[in-house]
Structures are given as C-alpha cells and as structure tokens.
Coordinates of C-alpha atoms in Angstrom, one line a residue:
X2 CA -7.2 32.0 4.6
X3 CA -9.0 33.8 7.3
X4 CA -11.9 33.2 8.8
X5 CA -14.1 35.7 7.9
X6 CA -13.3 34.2 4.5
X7 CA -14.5 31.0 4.7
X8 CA -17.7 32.1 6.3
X9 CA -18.3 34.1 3.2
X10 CA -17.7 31.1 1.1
X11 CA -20.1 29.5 3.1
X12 CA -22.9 31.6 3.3
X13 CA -22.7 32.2 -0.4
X14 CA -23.2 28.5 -1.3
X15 CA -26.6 29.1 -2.9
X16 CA -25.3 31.9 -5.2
X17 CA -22.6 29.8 -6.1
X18 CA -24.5 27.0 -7.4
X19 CA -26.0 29.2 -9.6
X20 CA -22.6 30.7 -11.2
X21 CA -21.7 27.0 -12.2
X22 CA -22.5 26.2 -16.0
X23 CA -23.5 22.8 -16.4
X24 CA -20.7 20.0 -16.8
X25 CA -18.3 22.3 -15.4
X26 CA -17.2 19.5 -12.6
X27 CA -16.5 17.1 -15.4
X28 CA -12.9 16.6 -16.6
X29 CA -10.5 18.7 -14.4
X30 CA -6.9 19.7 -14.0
X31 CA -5.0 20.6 -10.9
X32 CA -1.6 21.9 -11.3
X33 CA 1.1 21.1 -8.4
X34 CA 1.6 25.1 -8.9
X35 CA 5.0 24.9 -7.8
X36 CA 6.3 22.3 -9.0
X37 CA 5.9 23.3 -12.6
X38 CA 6.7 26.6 -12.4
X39 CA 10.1 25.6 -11.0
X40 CA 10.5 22.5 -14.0
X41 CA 9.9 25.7 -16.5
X42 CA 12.3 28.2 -14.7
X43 CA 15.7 25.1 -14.3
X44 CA 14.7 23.8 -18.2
X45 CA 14.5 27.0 -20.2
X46 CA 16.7 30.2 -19.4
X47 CA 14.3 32.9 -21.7
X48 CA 15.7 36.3 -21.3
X49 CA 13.4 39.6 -22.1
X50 CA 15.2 42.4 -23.9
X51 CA 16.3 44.2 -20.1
X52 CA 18.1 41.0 -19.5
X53 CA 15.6 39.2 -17.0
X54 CA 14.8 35.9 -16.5
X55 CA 11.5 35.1 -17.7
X56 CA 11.6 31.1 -18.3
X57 CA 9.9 30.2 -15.4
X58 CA 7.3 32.3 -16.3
X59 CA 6.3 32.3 -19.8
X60 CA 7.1 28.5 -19.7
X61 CA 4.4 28.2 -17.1
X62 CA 1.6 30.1 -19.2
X63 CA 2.9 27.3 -22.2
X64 CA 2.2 24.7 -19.9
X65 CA -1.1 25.7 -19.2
X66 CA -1.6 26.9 -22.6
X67 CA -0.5 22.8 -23.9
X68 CA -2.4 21.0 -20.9
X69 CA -5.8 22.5 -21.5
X70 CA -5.3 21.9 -25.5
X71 CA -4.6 18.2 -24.9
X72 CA -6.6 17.5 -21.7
X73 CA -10.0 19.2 -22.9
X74 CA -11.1 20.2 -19.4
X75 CA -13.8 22.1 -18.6
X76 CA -12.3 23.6 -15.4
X77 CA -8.7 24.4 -14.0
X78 CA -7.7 24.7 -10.9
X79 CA -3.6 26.2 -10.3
X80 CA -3.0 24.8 -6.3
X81 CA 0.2 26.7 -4.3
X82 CA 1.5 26.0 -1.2
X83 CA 0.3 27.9 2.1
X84 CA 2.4 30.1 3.9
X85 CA 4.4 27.8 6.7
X86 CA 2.9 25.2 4.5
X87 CA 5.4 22.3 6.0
X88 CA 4.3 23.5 9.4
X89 CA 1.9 20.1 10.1
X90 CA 4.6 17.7 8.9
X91 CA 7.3 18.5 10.9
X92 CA 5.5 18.9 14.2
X93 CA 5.6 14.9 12.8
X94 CA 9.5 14.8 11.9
X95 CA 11.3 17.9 12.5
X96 CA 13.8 17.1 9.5
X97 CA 10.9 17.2 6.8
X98 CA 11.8 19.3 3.8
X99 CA 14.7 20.9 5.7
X100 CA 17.9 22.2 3.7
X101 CA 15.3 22.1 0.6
X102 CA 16.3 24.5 -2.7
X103 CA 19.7 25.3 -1.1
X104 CA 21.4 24.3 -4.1
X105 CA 21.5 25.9 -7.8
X106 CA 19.0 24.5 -10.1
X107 CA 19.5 26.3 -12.9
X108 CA 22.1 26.7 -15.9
X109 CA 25.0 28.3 -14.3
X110 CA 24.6 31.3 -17.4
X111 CA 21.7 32.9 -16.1
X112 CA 22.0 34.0 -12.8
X113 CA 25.7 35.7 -10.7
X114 CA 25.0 33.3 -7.4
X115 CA 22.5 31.6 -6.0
X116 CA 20.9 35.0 -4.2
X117 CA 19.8 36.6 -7.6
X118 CA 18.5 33.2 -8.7
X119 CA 16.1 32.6 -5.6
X120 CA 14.9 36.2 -6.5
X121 CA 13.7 35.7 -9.9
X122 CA 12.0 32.7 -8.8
X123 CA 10.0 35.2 -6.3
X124 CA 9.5 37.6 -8.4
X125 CA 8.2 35.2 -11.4
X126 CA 5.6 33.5 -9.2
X127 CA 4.6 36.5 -8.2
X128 CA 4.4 38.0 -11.4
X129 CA 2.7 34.9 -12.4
X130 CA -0.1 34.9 -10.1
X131 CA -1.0 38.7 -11.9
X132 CA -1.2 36.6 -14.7
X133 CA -3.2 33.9 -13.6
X134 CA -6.2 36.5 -12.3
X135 CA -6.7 37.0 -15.6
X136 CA -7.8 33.9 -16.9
X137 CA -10.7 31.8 -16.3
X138 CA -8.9 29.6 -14.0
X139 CA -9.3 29.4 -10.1
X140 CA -5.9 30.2 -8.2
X141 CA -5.8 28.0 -4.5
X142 CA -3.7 28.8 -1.7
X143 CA -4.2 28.0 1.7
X144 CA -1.9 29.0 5.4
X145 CA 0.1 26.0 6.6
X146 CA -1.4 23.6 3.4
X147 CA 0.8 22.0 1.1
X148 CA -0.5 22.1 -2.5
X149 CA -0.5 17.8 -2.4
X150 CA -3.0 18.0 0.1
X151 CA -5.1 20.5 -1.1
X152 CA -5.0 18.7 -4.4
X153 CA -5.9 15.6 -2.9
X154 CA -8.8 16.3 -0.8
X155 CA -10.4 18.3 -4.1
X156 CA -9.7 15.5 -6.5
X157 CA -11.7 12.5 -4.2
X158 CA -14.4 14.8 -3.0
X159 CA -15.3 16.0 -6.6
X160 CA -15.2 12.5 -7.4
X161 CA -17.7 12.0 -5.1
X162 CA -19.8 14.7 -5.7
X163 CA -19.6 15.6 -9.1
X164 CA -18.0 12.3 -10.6
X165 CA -15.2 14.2 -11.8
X166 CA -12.8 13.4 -13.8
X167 CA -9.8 14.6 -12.5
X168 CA -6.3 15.0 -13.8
X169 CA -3.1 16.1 -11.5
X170 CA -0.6 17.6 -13.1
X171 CA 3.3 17.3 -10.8
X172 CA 6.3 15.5 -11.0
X173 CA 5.5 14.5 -7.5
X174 CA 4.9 10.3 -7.7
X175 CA 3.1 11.0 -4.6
X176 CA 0.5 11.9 -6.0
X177 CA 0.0 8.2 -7.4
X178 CA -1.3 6.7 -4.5
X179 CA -4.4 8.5 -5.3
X180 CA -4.8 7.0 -9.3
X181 CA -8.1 5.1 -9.9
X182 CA -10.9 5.3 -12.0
X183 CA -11.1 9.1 -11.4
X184 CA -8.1 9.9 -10.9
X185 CA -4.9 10.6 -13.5
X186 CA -1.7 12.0 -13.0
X187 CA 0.3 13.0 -15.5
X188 CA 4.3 13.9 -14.7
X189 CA 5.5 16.5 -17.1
X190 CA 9.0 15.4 -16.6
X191 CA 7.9 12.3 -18.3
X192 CA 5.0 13.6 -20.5
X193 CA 2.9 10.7 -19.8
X194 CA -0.2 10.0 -18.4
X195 CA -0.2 7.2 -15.4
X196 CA -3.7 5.4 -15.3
X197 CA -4.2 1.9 -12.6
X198 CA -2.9 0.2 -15.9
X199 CA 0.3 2.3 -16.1
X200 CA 1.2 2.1 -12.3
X201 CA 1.0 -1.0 -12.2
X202 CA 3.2 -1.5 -15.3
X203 CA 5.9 1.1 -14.4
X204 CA 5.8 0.3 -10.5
X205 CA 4.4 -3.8 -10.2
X206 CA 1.8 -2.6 -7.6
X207 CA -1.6 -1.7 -7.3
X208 CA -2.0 2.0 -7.1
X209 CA -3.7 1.4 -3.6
X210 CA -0.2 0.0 -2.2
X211 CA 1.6 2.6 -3.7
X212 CA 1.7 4.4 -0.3
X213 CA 3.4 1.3 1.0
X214 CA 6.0 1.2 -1.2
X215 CA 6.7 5.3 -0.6
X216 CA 6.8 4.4 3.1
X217 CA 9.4 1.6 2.7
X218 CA 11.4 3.9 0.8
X219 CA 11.4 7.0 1.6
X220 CA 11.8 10.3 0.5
X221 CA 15.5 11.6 0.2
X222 CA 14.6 14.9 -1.3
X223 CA 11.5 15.3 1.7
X224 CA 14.2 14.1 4.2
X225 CA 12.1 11.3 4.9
X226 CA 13.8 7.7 6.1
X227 CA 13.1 4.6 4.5
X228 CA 14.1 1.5 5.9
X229 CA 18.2 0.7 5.7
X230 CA 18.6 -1.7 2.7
X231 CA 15.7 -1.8 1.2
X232 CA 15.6 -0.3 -2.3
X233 CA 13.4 -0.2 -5.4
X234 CA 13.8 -4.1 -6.1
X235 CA 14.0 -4.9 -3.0
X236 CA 10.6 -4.0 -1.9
X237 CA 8.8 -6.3 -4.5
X238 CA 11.0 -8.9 -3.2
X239 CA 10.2 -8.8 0.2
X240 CA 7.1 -8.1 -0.4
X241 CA 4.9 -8.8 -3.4
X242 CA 1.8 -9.1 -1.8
X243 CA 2.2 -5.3 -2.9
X244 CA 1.7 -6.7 -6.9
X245 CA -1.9 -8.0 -5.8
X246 CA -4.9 -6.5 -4.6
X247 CA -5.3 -3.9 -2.1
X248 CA -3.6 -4.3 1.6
X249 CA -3.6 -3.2 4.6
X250 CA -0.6 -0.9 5.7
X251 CA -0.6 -3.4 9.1
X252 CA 0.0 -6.5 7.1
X253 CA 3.6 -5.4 6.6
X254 CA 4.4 -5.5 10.1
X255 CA 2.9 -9.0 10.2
X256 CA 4.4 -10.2 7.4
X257 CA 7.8 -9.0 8.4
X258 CA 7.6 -11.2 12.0
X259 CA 7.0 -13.6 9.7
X260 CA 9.7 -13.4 7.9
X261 CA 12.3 -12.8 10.4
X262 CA 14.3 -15.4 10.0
X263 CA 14.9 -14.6 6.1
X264 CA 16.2 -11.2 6.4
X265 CA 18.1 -8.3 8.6
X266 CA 15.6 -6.2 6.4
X267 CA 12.3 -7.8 7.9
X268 CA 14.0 -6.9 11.5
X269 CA 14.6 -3.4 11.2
X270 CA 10.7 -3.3 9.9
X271 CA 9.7 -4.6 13.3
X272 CA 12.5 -2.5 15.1
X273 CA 11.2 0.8 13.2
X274 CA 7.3 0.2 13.0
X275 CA 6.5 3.6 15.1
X276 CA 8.6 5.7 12.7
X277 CA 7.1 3.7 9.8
X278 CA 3.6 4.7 11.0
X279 CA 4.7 8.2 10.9
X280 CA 6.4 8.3 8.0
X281 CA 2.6 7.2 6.6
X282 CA 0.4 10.1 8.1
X283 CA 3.3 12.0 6.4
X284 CA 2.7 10.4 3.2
X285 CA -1.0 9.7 3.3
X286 CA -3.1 12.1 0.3
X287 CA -5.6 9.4 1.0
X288 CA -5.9 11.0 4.5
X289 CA -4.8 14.5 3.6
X290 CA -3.2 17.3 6.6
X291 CA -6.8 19.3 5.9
X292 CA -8.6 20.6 9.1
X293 CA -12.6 19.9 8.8
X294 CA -13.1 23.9 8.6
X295 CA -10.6 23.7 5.0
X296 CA -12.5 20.9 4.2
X297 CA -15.5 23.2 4.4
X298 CA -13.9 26.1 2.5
X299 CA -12.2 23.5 -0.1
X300 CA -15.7 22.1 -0.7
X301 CA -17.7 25.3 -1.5
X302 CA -14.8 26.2 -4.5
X303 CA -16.6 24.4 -6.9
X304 CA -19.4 26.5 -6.7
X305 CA -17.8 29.3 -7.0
X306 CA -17.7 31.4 -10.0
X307 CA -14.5 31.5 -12.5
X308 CA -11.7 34.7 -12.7
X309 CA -13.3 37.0 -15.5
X310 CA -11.2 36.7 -18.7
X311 CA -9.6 40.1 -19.0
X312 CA -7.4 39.8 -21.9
X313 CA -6.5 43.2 -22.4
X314 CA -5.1 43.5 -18.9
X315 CA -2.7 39.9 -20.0
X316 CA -1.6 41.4 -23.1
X317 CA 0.0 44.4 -20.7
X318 CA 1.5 41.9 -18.7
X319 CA 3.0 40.1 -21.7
X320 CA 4.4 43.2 -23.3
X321 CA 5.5 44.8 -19.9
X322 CA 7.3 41.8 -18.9
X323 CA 8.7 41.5 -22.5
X324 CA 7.6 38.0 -23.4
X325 CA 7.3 38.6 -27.1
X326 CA 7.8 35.4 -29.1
X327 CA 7.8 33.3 -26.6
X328 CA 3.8 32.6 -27.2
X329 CA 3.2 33.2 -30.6
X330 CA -0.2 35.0 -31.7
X331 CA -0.5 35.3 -28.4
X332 CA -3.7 37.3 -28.3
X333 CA -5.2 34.1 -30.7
X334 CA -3.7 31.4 -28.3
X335 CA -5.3 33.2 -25.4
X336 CA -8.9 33.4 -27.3
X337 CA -8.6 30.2 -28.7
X338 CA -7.1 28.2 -25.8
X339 CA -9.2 29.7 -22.4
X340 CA -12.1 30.6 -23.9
X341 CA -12.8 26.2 -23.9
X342 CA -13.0 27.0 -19.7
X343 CA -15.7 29.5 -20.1
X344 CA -18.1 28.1 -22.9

C-alpha cells in the first residue's frame, strides 16, 4: 500500500464513520485468505467443461458461503499476504519459510507436473479476488505483511475499540495464542471452534502460554527450530507451569537453570536462549511485524465503507469460469447468504 493511500484513508476518517451501519463491529470473521484457498484447491479437484481446475476457487466462495451461514457476522474481512510478505522475518532467520510449496499438493490427476499446478493456483486467486469485489466483504492486502499479522493486529484493536467479537478462520494453530474472551479460531481442517475452554482441553495450557509452547517446538513447515528433544509431551513435562495461569516467556530460562541437573533438554534451553528469543518476535501475533503507519491504515478499515454487491457482474464470473453446479441456486445463495453483511 502506498503512501498516498493511507493518507487518503486517513483524511477520510470522518466520512467513514458515517458509512458504518450500526453494530457492524460486532461479531466478525477474518479469513487466513490463503490458507483456505489452498485447503479448497489440494481437497477438491472440480473441473469446468474446458477442462480447468476450478476447486480452489469455487471451494473458496462455499467456504465463505458456509462460514457466514453458521457464524452470523455482521462483517467479513478476506486478509492475503503482501507482496515480499516474509521479508521482516527472515531479516530475523534467513531460513524462514524457505523451500515452502515445492512439493505437489494436490491429486496427482489433475495437473501434468508441478509447473501447470502452481499456475492454476495463480490464476484462481486471482480470479478469485474478481470475485471477491463483488461482494460486501472487505479484501486486505498489505506489501511485506503476512496475513497472521494483519489478522492479529485487527482482531485485538477491534476488541478494544468496538468490543468485537472476532472469529479467525486458518488452519494456522498460531493463531491460538491470540484466543480469549474475544477471540475464536476456528481450523477448517478440523471444523471446530477453539474457545480458552477448548485450548486448554486439546493443548493442557492456557491460551496465553501457547506462544511458549510454539517457541519450544518449533515450526517444521516455517523452517523454524525448536529445541533438540523436546516434543509435544515433552513440553508439559518439563514444564507445566504452562497448564496454569499466564507466564512470563523469561520464566523458562529460569526455570531451566533450575533444572539443570534433571535434563540435557533444560541445558540446551540455556545454551539456545538468544535463538529462542528470536524464534518469539517470529512467533509473537500478540506483538504483530506491523509498522505504526499500518497500524494507522489498519485502524481506519473499519470505518470504511463495504464493496457494493454487484450480483450481476458474479453471476458472469460464475458462468464464464464454468462453475455451474458447484453452488446450487446460486443467484439465491448469493441473495440469501451476503445480503446478512449489508442489512
């Protein structure tokens, strides 16, 4: 986003007050964009009469379609990553997210190699994006922003705010370090809804240590290191101070001297405490990678009015792109589903 842009955004903050019908700000979804576009385009391998790929796409519009029926919100917010969007983290560690989407994720019937494959998935999401300007839904991308961080910085500061009631929609468990009163996510690839009661059921920690537990880990598919045999059970062992109430990310490093003696594991904590405190600004949505002038910009898209609904111009998307059956009465659905975002 340029600069000029978020000027404009700012200077406009009185009109945009006005264009916001009331309760707007009160129950609201953020899609991880990208992450469930690609869960739609590995799962279901929909072909169009020409022959193309369209799973990835018309799954997506379902999604939205199912979330907004189920979640009743009263606004929706669809968050992609920036351009160079990894750019921040790996001025932190070089290796983050490197090698990423170099292997096939998808049914070995629907594409030639993996070329053809990464093209459709262009070409969808940008397809989809046409899409999305259609509906009364707000579309967020941001230069060198990850959608998790744009994502998290919305969902606390409405809370704030607005008291929103907010509900992130990934696959990303990240995103549970940020789960409290205001705060749901709910993980598609489970369909369920995690709450502070359903953390600490699945997990045995308070949603507040949850970052702890990522840092101790690690993140294979980030290319993130977690300590050297330490894994899932392991961590409540050495530590379940993590079961308890909220606690300082420092008190590991103290409670590992303290435990020296017990095992190798507590060592290589105390050894690798500078990594481990980088591996946390890396993992931190509580302390999201977003410069004061995005918080600015981020702040002011609340007040902003909604896409206008132009149906007509979706239905010649649908039928161009040969989506047919895949969303039945589709013209209905759209009427009956989006129309809850407007009124």
């Amino acid at each position: 986003m340029i600069k000029k842009d978020y000027l404009k955004m700012l200077n406009n903050l009185e009109q945009g007050e006005e264009s916001v019908k009331p309760g707007q700000h009160d129950r609201v979804i953020f899609i991880d964009g990208l992450n469930l576009f690609l869960r739609n385009f590995a799962v279901l391998n929909f072909v169009n009469s020409s022959g193309n790929h369209i799973g990835g796409l018309a799954g997506f519009l379902r999604s939205l379609g199912a979330l907004i029926n189920q979640i009743q919100p009263t606004t929706m917010y669809v968050v992609f990553d920036g351009v160079g969007a990894s750019t921040n983290r790996r001025y932190l560690l070089p290796e983050y997210k490197s090698g990423r989407n170099t292997n096939r994720i998808t049914n070995w019937d629907a594409f030639d190699d993996i070329d053809e494959e990464n093209d459709s998935k262009v070409d969808q999401i940008t397809r989809l994006i046409q899409y999305l300007k259609c509906l009364p839904v707000k579309v967020v991308s941001i230069d060198k922003l990850e959608a998790d961080d744009i994502i998290a910085y919305m969902s606390k500061d409405m809370a704030k705010r607005f008291d929103t009631k907010s509900y992130i929609v990934s696959s990303d468990k990240d995103f549970l370090q940020l789960v409290d009163k205001n705060v749901t996510v709910y993980r598609p690839i489970e369909r369920e809804f995690y709450d502070v009661a359903t953390v600490k059921q699945k997990f045995g920690i308070v949603p507040e240590n949850f970052i702890h537990y990522k840092v101790l880990l690690g993140d294979a598919s980030d290319k993130v290191p977690g300590v050297k045999g330490l894994g899932k059970k392991g961590v409540l062992k050495r530590f379940p101070e993590l079961a308890g109430e909220a606690m300082p990310f420092d008190k590991l490093y103290d409670l590992s001297v303290e435990r020296l003696k017990d095992s190798v594991v507590f060592a290589r904590i105390v050894q690798d405490w500078e990594k481990l405190l980088n591996t946390r600004k890396i993992m931190d949505l509580e302390n999201p990678m977003v410069s004061e002038e995005e918080k600015a910009f981020l702040s002011q898209l609340p007040l902003e009015p909604l896409n206008e609904f132009r149906i007509l111009e979706f239905m010649g998307l649908y039928n161009e792109d040969g989506l047919n059956h895949h969303i039945k009465n589709t013209e209905f659905w759209l009427k009956d589903t989006f129309t809850r975002l407007i009124y």
